[in-house]
Tab-separated table of C-alpha atoms and ligand atoms in Angstrom:
chain	number	residue	atom	x	y	z
A	11	MET	CA	-104.252	-79.519	-151.920
A	12	GLU	CA	-107.696	-81.132	-151.742
A	13	THR	CA	-110.075	-81.559	-154.578
A	14	LEU	CA	-113.658	-81.038	-153.326
A	15	ASN	CA	-116.268	-82.503	-155.593
A	16	ASP	CA	-119.426	-81.508	-153.694
A	17	ILE	CA	-120.806	-79.339	-150.961
A	18	ALA	CA	-120.449	-82.074	-148.374
A	19	ALA	CA	-116.821	-82.364	-149.179
A	20	LEU	CA	-116.467	-78.604	-148.804
A	21	ASP	CA	-118.243	-78.728	-145.498
A	22	ARG	CA	-115.756	-81.431	-144.246
A	23	PHE	CA	-112.945	-79.206	-145.436
A	24	ARG	CA	-114.195	-76.046	-143.721
A	25	PRO	CA	-113.251	-76.713	-140.157
A	26	ARG	CA	-109.656	-77.158	-141.318
A	27	ALA	CA	-109.626	-74.216	-143.668
A	28	GLY	CA	-109.901	-71.148	-141.402
A	29	GLU	CA	-110.910	-67.975	-143.281
A	30	ILE	CA	-111.430	-68.716	-146.935
A	31	VAL	CA	-110.222	-66.553	-149.796
A	32	LEU	CA	-112.050	-67.618	-152.856
A	33	ILE	CA	-111.019	-67.530	-156.486
A	34	PRO	CA	-114.020	-67.990	-158.776
A	35	THR	CA	-113.292	-69.359	-162.192
A	36	MET	CA	-114.646	-71.331	-165.065
A	37	GLY	CA	-111.524	-73.437	-165.494
A	38	ALA	CA	-109.270	-73.564	-168.564
A	39	LEU	CA	-106.797	-71.795	-166.355
A	40	HIS	CA	-103.818	-69.775	-167.488
A	41	ALA	CA	-101.216	-67.553	-165.947
A	42	GLY	CA	-103.762	-64.752	-165.412
A	43	HIS	CA	-105.782	-67.146	-163.223
A	44	ALA	CA	-102.493	-68.214	-161.595
A	45	SER	CA	-101.699	-64.681	-160.542
A	46	LEU	CA	-105.129	-64.473	-158.783
A	47	ILE	CA	-104.616	-67.840	-156.995
A	48	GLN	CA	-101.085	-66.702	-155.884
A	49	HIS	CA	-102.493	-63.504	-154.532
A	50	GLY	CA	-105.301	-65.351	-152.817
A	51	ALA	CA	-102.877	-67.752	-151.205
A	52	LYS	CA	-100.888	-64.751	-149.851
A	53	LEU	CA	-103.999	-63.039	-148.376
A	54	ALA	CA	-105.112	-66.422	-146.960
A	55	GLU	CA	-101.779	-67.050	-145.352
A	56	ALA	CA	-101.790	-63.647	-143.728
A	57	ARG	CA	-105.178	-64.537	-142.195
A	58	GLY	CA	-104.164	-68.098	-141.263
A	59	GLY	CA	-106.840	-69.310	-143.691
A	60	SER	CA	-107.070	-71.107	-146.999
A	61	CYS	CA	-107.254	-70.198	-150.678
A	62	VAL	CA	-109.955	-72.060	-152.399
A	63	VAL	CA	-110.419	-72.067	-156.311
A	64	TRP	CA	-113.924	-72.548	-157.608
A	65	ILE	CA	-114.094	-74.249	-161.044
A	66	PHE	CA	-117.611	-74.222	-162.607
A	67	VAL	CA	-118.642	-73.424	-166.059
A	68	ASN	CA	-121.820	-71.539	-165.243
A	69	PRO	CA	-124.495	-72.101	-167.834
A	70	THR	CA	-126.727	-69.230	-166.773
A	71	GLN	CA	-124.184	-66.532	-167.748
A	72	PHE	CA	-123.707	-67.802	-171.358
A	73	ASN	CA	-125.989	-65.859	-173.784
A	74	ASP	CA	-124.604	-67.970	-176.702
A	75	PRO	CA	-125.195	-71.781	-176.274
A	76	ALA	CA	-122.498	-72.620	-178.746
A	77	ASP	CA	-119.953	-70.571	-176.596
A	78	TYR	CA	-121.113	-72.663	-173.547
A	79	ALA	CA	-120.821	-76.043	-175.507
A	80	ARG	CA	-117.341	-75.430	-176.703
A	81	TYR	CA	-115.940	-73.763	-173.511
A	82	PRO	CA	-112.564	-75.492	-172.962
A	83	LYS	CA	-112.423	-78.077	-170.218
A	84	THR	CA	-108.835	-78.946	-168.924
A	85	LEU	CA	-109.408	-80.149	-165.315
A	86	ASP	CA	-106.135	-82.056	-164.872
A	87	ALA	CA	-104.006	-79.120	-166.062
A	88	ASP	CA	-106.214	-76.796	-164.046
A	89	LEU	CA	-105.570	-78.784	-160.734
A	90	ALA	CA	-101.811	-78.630	-161.416
A	91	ILE	CA	-101.941	-74.827	-161.746
A	92	CYS	CA	-104.065	-74.522	-158.578
A	93	LYS	CA	-101.506	-76.656	-156.672
A	94	SER	CA	-98.448	-74.870	-157.896
A	95	SER	CA	-100.077	-71.507	-157.254
A	96	GLY	CA	-100.766	-72.262	-153.587
A	97	ALA	CA	-104.395	-73.256	-153.433
A	98	ARG	CA	-105.390	-75.443	-150.431
A	99	GLY	CA	-108.707	-76.521	-151.913
A	100	VAL	CA	-110.306	-76.788	-155.437
A	101	PHE	CA	-114.202	-76.966	-155.465
A	102	VAL	CA	-115.411	-78.520	-158.602
A	103	PRO	CA	-119.229	-78.920	-158.122
A	104	SER	CA	-121.715	-80.519	-160.572
A	105	LYS	CA	-124.395	-78.403	-162.246
A	106	ASP	CA	-127.145	-80.094	-160.181
A	107	GLU	CA	-125.411	-78.946	-156.955
A	108	ILE	CA	-125.327	-75.410	-157.905
A	109	TYR	CA	-128.786	-75.379	-159.503
A	110	PRO	CA	-130.687	-78.200	-157.796
A	111	PRO	CA	-133.322	-79.434	-160.174
A	112	GLY	CA	-136.789	-78.050	-159.143
A	113	ARG	CA	-135.302	-75.285	-157.014
A	114	THR	CA	-134.986	-71.655	-158.156
A	115	VAL	CA	-131.682	-70.093	-157.451
A	116	ARG	CA	-132.260	-66.427	-156.752
A	117	VAL	CA	-131.007	-63.770	-159.087
A	118	PRO	CA	-130.303	-60.690	-156.976
A	119	GLU	CA	-131.555	-57.290	-158.108
A	120	LEU	CA	-128.913	-56.034	-160.650
A	121	PRO	CA	-126.957	-52.861	-159.912
A	122	ARG	CA	-126.998	-50.036	-162.468
A	123	VAL	CA	-123.564	-50.827	-163.753
A	124	ALA	CA	-124.962	-54.240	-164.894
A	125	THR	CA	-127.765	-52.756	-166.977
A	126	GLN	CA	-127.014	-49.116	-167.968
A	127	PRO	CA	-123.648	-48.655	-169.629
A	128	GLY	CA	-124.516	-50.287	-172.928
A	129	LEU	CA	-121.364	-52.344	-173.080
A	130	GLU	CA	-121.288	-55.952	-172.074
A	131	ASP	CA	-124.828	-55.580	-170.785
A	132	ALA	CA	-126.077	-54.598	-174.240
A	133	ARG	CA	-123.903	-57.099	-176.035
A	134	ARG	CA	-124.574	-60.079	-173.846
A	135	PRO	CA	-128.175	-59.983	-172.728
A	136	GLY	CA	-128.760	-61.939	-169.465
A	137	HIS	CA	-125.024	-62.284	-168.866
A	138	PHE	CA	-124.715	-60.280	-165.770
A	139	ALA	CA	-127.894	-61.767	-164.339
A	140	GLY	CA	-126.168	-65.071	-164.665
A	141	VAL	CA	-122.837	-63.840	-163.205
A	142	CYS	CA	-124.673	-62.242	-160.075
A	143	GLN	CA	-126.742	-65.303	-159.604
A	144	VAL	CA	-123.686	-67.818	-159.552
A	145	VAL	CA	-121.458	-65.425	-157.534
A	146	LEU	CA	-124.100	-64.944	-154.818
A	147	ARG	CA	-124.558	-68.735	-154.813
A	148	PHE	CA	-120.767	-69.255	-154.546
A	149	PHE	CA	-120.679	-66.756	-151.669
A	150	GLU	CA	-123.589	-68.491	-149.867
A	151	ILE	CA	-122.040	-72.003	-150.243
A	152	VAL	CA	-118.413	-71.181	-149.619
A	153	LYS	CA	-118.790	-68.193	-147.183
A	154	PRO	CA	-115.479	-66.521	-148.094
A	155	LYS	CA	-114.024	-63.534	-146.324
A	156	VAL	CA	-112.414	-62.220	-149.557
A	157	ALA	CA	-113.012	-63.030	-153.226
A	158	VAL	CA	-110.408	-62.246	-155.874
A	159	PHE	CA	-111.492	-61.089	-159.371
A	160	GLY	CA	-109.449	-59.950	-162.312
A	161	GLU	CA	-109.638	-56.550	-163.897
A	162	LYS	CA	-109.597	-58.182	-167.297
A	163	ASP	CA	-113.448	-58.444	-167.040
A	164	TRP	CA	-113.674	-54.804	-165.832
A	165	GLN	CA	-117.397	-54.462	-166.103
A	166	GLN	CA	-117.898	-57.742	-164.287
A	167	LEU	CA	-115.596	-56.523	-161.482
A	168	GLN	CA	-117.771	-53.358	-161.010
A	169	VAL	CA	-120.999	-55.358	-161.176
A	170	VAL	CA	-119.666	-57.890	-158.577
A	171	ARG	CA	-118.469	-55.087	-156.306
A	172	ALA	CA	-121.850	-53.309	-156.427
A	173	MET	CA	-123.818	-56.497	-155.975
A	174	THR	CA	-121.689	-57.703	-153.055
A	175	ARG	CA	-121.839	-54.393	-151.324
A	176	ARG	CA	-125.662	-54.792	-151.310
A	177	GLU	CA	-126.107	-58.443	-150.790
A	178	MET	CA	-123.071	-59.704	-148.770
A	179	PRO	CA	-121.238	-56.618	-147.377
A	180	GLY	CA	-119.135	-58.854	-145.294
A	181	VAL	CA	-117.222	-60.196	-148.342
A	182	GLU	CA	-114.331	-58.224	-149.490
A	183	ILE	CA	-113.749	-58.032	-153.304
A	184	ALA	CA	-109.890	-57.960	-154.164
A	185	PRO	CA	-109.090	-56.926	-157.804
A	186	MET	CA	-105.968	-58.134	-159.675
A	187	PRO	CA	-104.383	-56.539	-162.803
A	188	THR	CA	-104.637	-58.115	-166.171
A	189	VAL	CA	-101.876	-60.568	-167.052
A	190	ARG	CA	-100.784	-60.323	-170.679
A	191	GLU	CA	-98.737	-62.354	-173.151
A	192	PRO	CA	-95.365	-60.878	-173.801
A	193	ASP	CA	-96.609	-59.120	-176.960
A	194	GLY	CA	-99.531	-57.477	-175.110
A	195	LEU	CA	-102.454	-59.717	-175.694
A	196	ALA	CA	-104.596	-60.055	-172.535
A	197	MET	CA	-104.582	-63.676	-171.518
A	198	SER	CA	-108.003	-65.430	-171.976
A	199	SER	CA	-109.245	-68.938	-171.998
A	200	ARG	CA	-110.677	-68.128	-175.439
A	201	ASN	CA	-107.318	-67.132	-177.086
A	202	ARG	CA	-106.679	-70.808	-177.913
A	203	PHE	CA	-109.571	-70.642	-180.543
A	204	LEU	CA	-107.751	-67.859	-182.477
A	205	THR	CA	-106.140	-68.983	-185.820
A	206	ALA	CA	-102.526	-67.948	-186.305
A	207	GLU	CA	-103.661	-65.168	-188.560
A	208	ASP	CA	-106.311	-63.799	-186.052
A	209	ARG	CA	-103.819	-64.130	-183.231
A	210	VAL	CA	-101.693	-61.524	-184.988
A	211	LYS	CA	-104.812	-59.308	-185.684
A	212	ALA	CA	-105.885	-59.549	-182.115
A	213	LEU	CA	-102.822	-57.529	-181.095
A	214	ALA	CA	-104.527	-54.453	-182.447
A	215	ILE	CA	-106.711	-54.354	-179.379
A	216	SER	CA	-104.054	-53.949	-176.714
A	217	LYS	CA	-102.258	-51.642	-179.112
A	218	ALA	CA	-105.364	-49.368	-179.520
A	219	LEU	CA	-105.730	-49.234	-175.707
A	220	ARG	CA	-102.018	-48.279	-175.505
A	221	VAL	CA	-102.155	-45.585	-178.120
A	222	ALA	CA	-105.434	-44.178	-176.702
A	223	GLY	CA	-103.669	-43.724	-173.355
A	224	GLY	CA	-101.689	-40.699	-174.623
A	225	GLU	CA	-104.591	-38.876	-176.108
A	226	ALA	CA	-105.800	-35.668	-174.458
A	227	SER	CA	-109.624	-36.264	-174.489
A	228	PRO	CA	-111.908	-39.174	-174.342
A	229	LYS	CA	-113.381	-38.419	-177.689
A	230	ARG	CA	-109.858	-38.302	-179.301
A	231	ALA	CA	-109.081	-41.520	-177.489
A	232	GLU	CA	-112.130	-43.277	-178.811
A	233	ALA	CA	-111.407	-42.031	-182.322
A	234	VAL	CA	-107.861	-43.316	-182.167
A	235	MET	CA	-108.920	-46.710	-180.924
A	236	GLY	CA	-111.465	-46.953	-183.789
A	237	ASP	CA	-108.616	-46.050	-186.259
A	238	VAL	CA	-106.086	-48.649	-184.874
A	239	LEU	CA	-108.699	-51.347	-185.000
A	240	ASN	CA	-110.101	-50.524	-188.358
A	241	GLU	CA	-106.601	-50.551	-189.715
A	242	ALA	CA	-106.188	-54.053	-188.501
A	243	GLY	CA	-109.491	-55.083	-190.101
A	244	ILE	CA	-111.383	-55.300	-186.869
A	245	SER	CA	-114.730	-53.487	-186.345
A	246	PRO	CA	-115.226	-53.370	-182.504
A	247	GLU	CA	-118.502	-53.764	-180.763
A	248	TYR	CA	-117.353	-50.870	-178.690
A	249	ALA	CA	-114.159	-48.897	-178.079
A	250	VAL	CA	-114.880	-46.312	-175.427
A	251	VAL	CA	-113.650	-44.260	-172.486
A	252	ARG	CA	-115.986	-44.307	-169.462
A	253	ASP	CA	-116.066	-43.535	-165.807
A	254	ALA	CA	-114.211	-46.511	-164.258
A	255	GLU	CA	-116.672	-47.370	-161.498
A	256	THR	CA	-120.123	-46.659	-163.075
A	257	LEU	CA	-119.042	-47.080	-166.753
A	258	GLU	CA	-121.193	-44.090	-167.447
A	259	GLU	CA	-120.300	-41.719	-170.243
A	260	ARG	CA	-119.023	-38.695	-168.345
A	261	GLU	CA	-115.566	-37.223	-167.609
A	262	THR	CA	-114.484	-38.085	-164.031
A	263	GLU	CA	-111.311	-38.433	-161.966
A	264	SER	CA	-110.988	-42.095	-162.717
A	265	GLN	CA	-111.665	-43.373	-166.208
A	266	ARG	CA	-111.104	-46.661	-168.136
A	267	ALA	CA	-110.670	-47.320	-171.867
A	268	LEU	CA	-112.499	-50.492	-172.844
A	269	ILE	CA	-112.740	-52.501	-176.096
A	270	ALA	CA	-114.863	-55.548	-177.142
A	271	ALA	CA	-114.346	-57.023	-180.555
A	272	LYS	CA	-114.784	-60.299	-182.493
A	273	VAL	CA	-111.560	-61.415	-184.070
A	274	GLY	CA	-112.512	-64.285	-186.461
A	275	ASN	CA	-115.148	-66.050	-184.418
A	276	VAL	CA	-113.503	-65.251	-181.058
A	277	ARG	CA	-114.989	-62.457	-178.873
A	278	LEU	CA	-112.285	-60.620	-177.004
A	279	ILE	CA	-112.425	-58.016	-174.415
A	280	ASP	CA	-109.715	-55.766	-172.784
A	281	ASN	CA	-109.320	-52.449	-170.875
A	282	VAL	CA	-106.814	-50.150	-169.281
A	283	ALA	CA	-106.751	-47.180	-167.004
A	284	TRP	CA	-107.104	-43.893	-168.936
A	285	PRO	CA	-105.251	-41.618	-169.559
A	286	VAL	CA	-101.815	-43.016	-169.165
A	287	ARG	CA	-99.916	-40.358	-167.280
A	288	GLY	CA	-96.149	-39.746	-167.326
B	25	AMP	P1	-112.770	-66.766	-166.291
B	25	AMP	O1	-112.788	-68.128	-165.628
B	25	AMP	O2	-111.723	-66.672	-167.362
B	25	AMP	O3	-113.991	-66.272	-166.687
B	25	AMP	O4	-112.323	-65.814	-165.145
B	25	AMP	C1	-112.004	-66.082	-163.878
B	25	AMP	C2	-111.328	-64.946	-163.164
B	25	AMP	O5	-110.133	-64.795	-163.742
B	25	AMP	C3	-112.124	-63.650	-163.402
B	25	AMP	O6	-112.089	-62.848	-162.297
B	25	AMP	C4	-111.262	-62.919	-164.464
B	25	AMP	O7	-111.319	-61.606	-164.599
B	25	AMP	C5	-109.926	-63.451	-164.186
B	25	AMP	N1	-109.050	-63.405	-165.401
B	25	AMP	C6	-109.281	-63.859	-166.579
B	25	AMP	N2	-108.211	-63.526	-167.455
B	25	AMP	C7	-107.373	-62.820	-166.757
B	25	AMP	C8	-106.164	-62.153	-167.115
B	25	AMP	N3	-105.626	-62.270	-168.214
B	25	AMP	N4	-105.511	-61.505	-166.113
B	25	AMP	C9	-105.975	-61.493	-164.811
B	25	AMP	N5	-107.169	-62.038	-164.415
B	25	AMP	C10	-107.859	-62.658	-165.371
């Protein structure tokens, strides 16, 4: 595995790489990221290409400067996870390479799903503009055939899909299911900031999603999620059932239950397919 610290190193690697399957991350990797990399490595192998992990904490997608400042940095451990998961390259660029001083890096036109649903878009103003900006920049620099994203960030996945369809239709977006701790908590780089007490409390989020899955209507499911969270002392930012692709509020064939909530001072998000059949 090669660590590529700048675009020049990536360009030297490219002729040996074949088709690239890209895994964009902000580092602080865990088993959820490892599953994306393992999947990427398999896809790359099938194409005779290479899986490349991108590690870059993107300042433009943080609406809270304190969250950016304290975002965990664990590069040595990250490189070990990349290697054991089958990555051939890890691109770790500097901020100045991604956002060259004095140059404007284009923010693409945002798709509706990045501005209309009133979920992450409403709670994190500017977040998806930053995500679309950096993802497009990744794609222009790395020129991947496939990019793998996690379902954990469901609205982000839909935003990236819609943006890529319009801006870079040659890039395939491959989704991967959410990896959870044995007790159900969705893995997240931010979980390490939970106190022991809040770690227990946070379980109410995955529990609420599970319980909601058995309800007969979206309204009932939303009420039940609210109840489970309130019982645990959590007041969610949202706990809703929406169309899975547009995240609009209407009953469709394919729906998703989504929750965002602050537990202590850690903001957590999670989602599942709704309803759970069977
Ligand atoms: P991050 O660096 O954590 O913002 O995320 C990098 C990629 O990993 C995104 O596509 C996330 O959706 C994905 N990801 C984060 N947590 C998980 C998880 N628990 N399971 C699967 N994918 C995840």
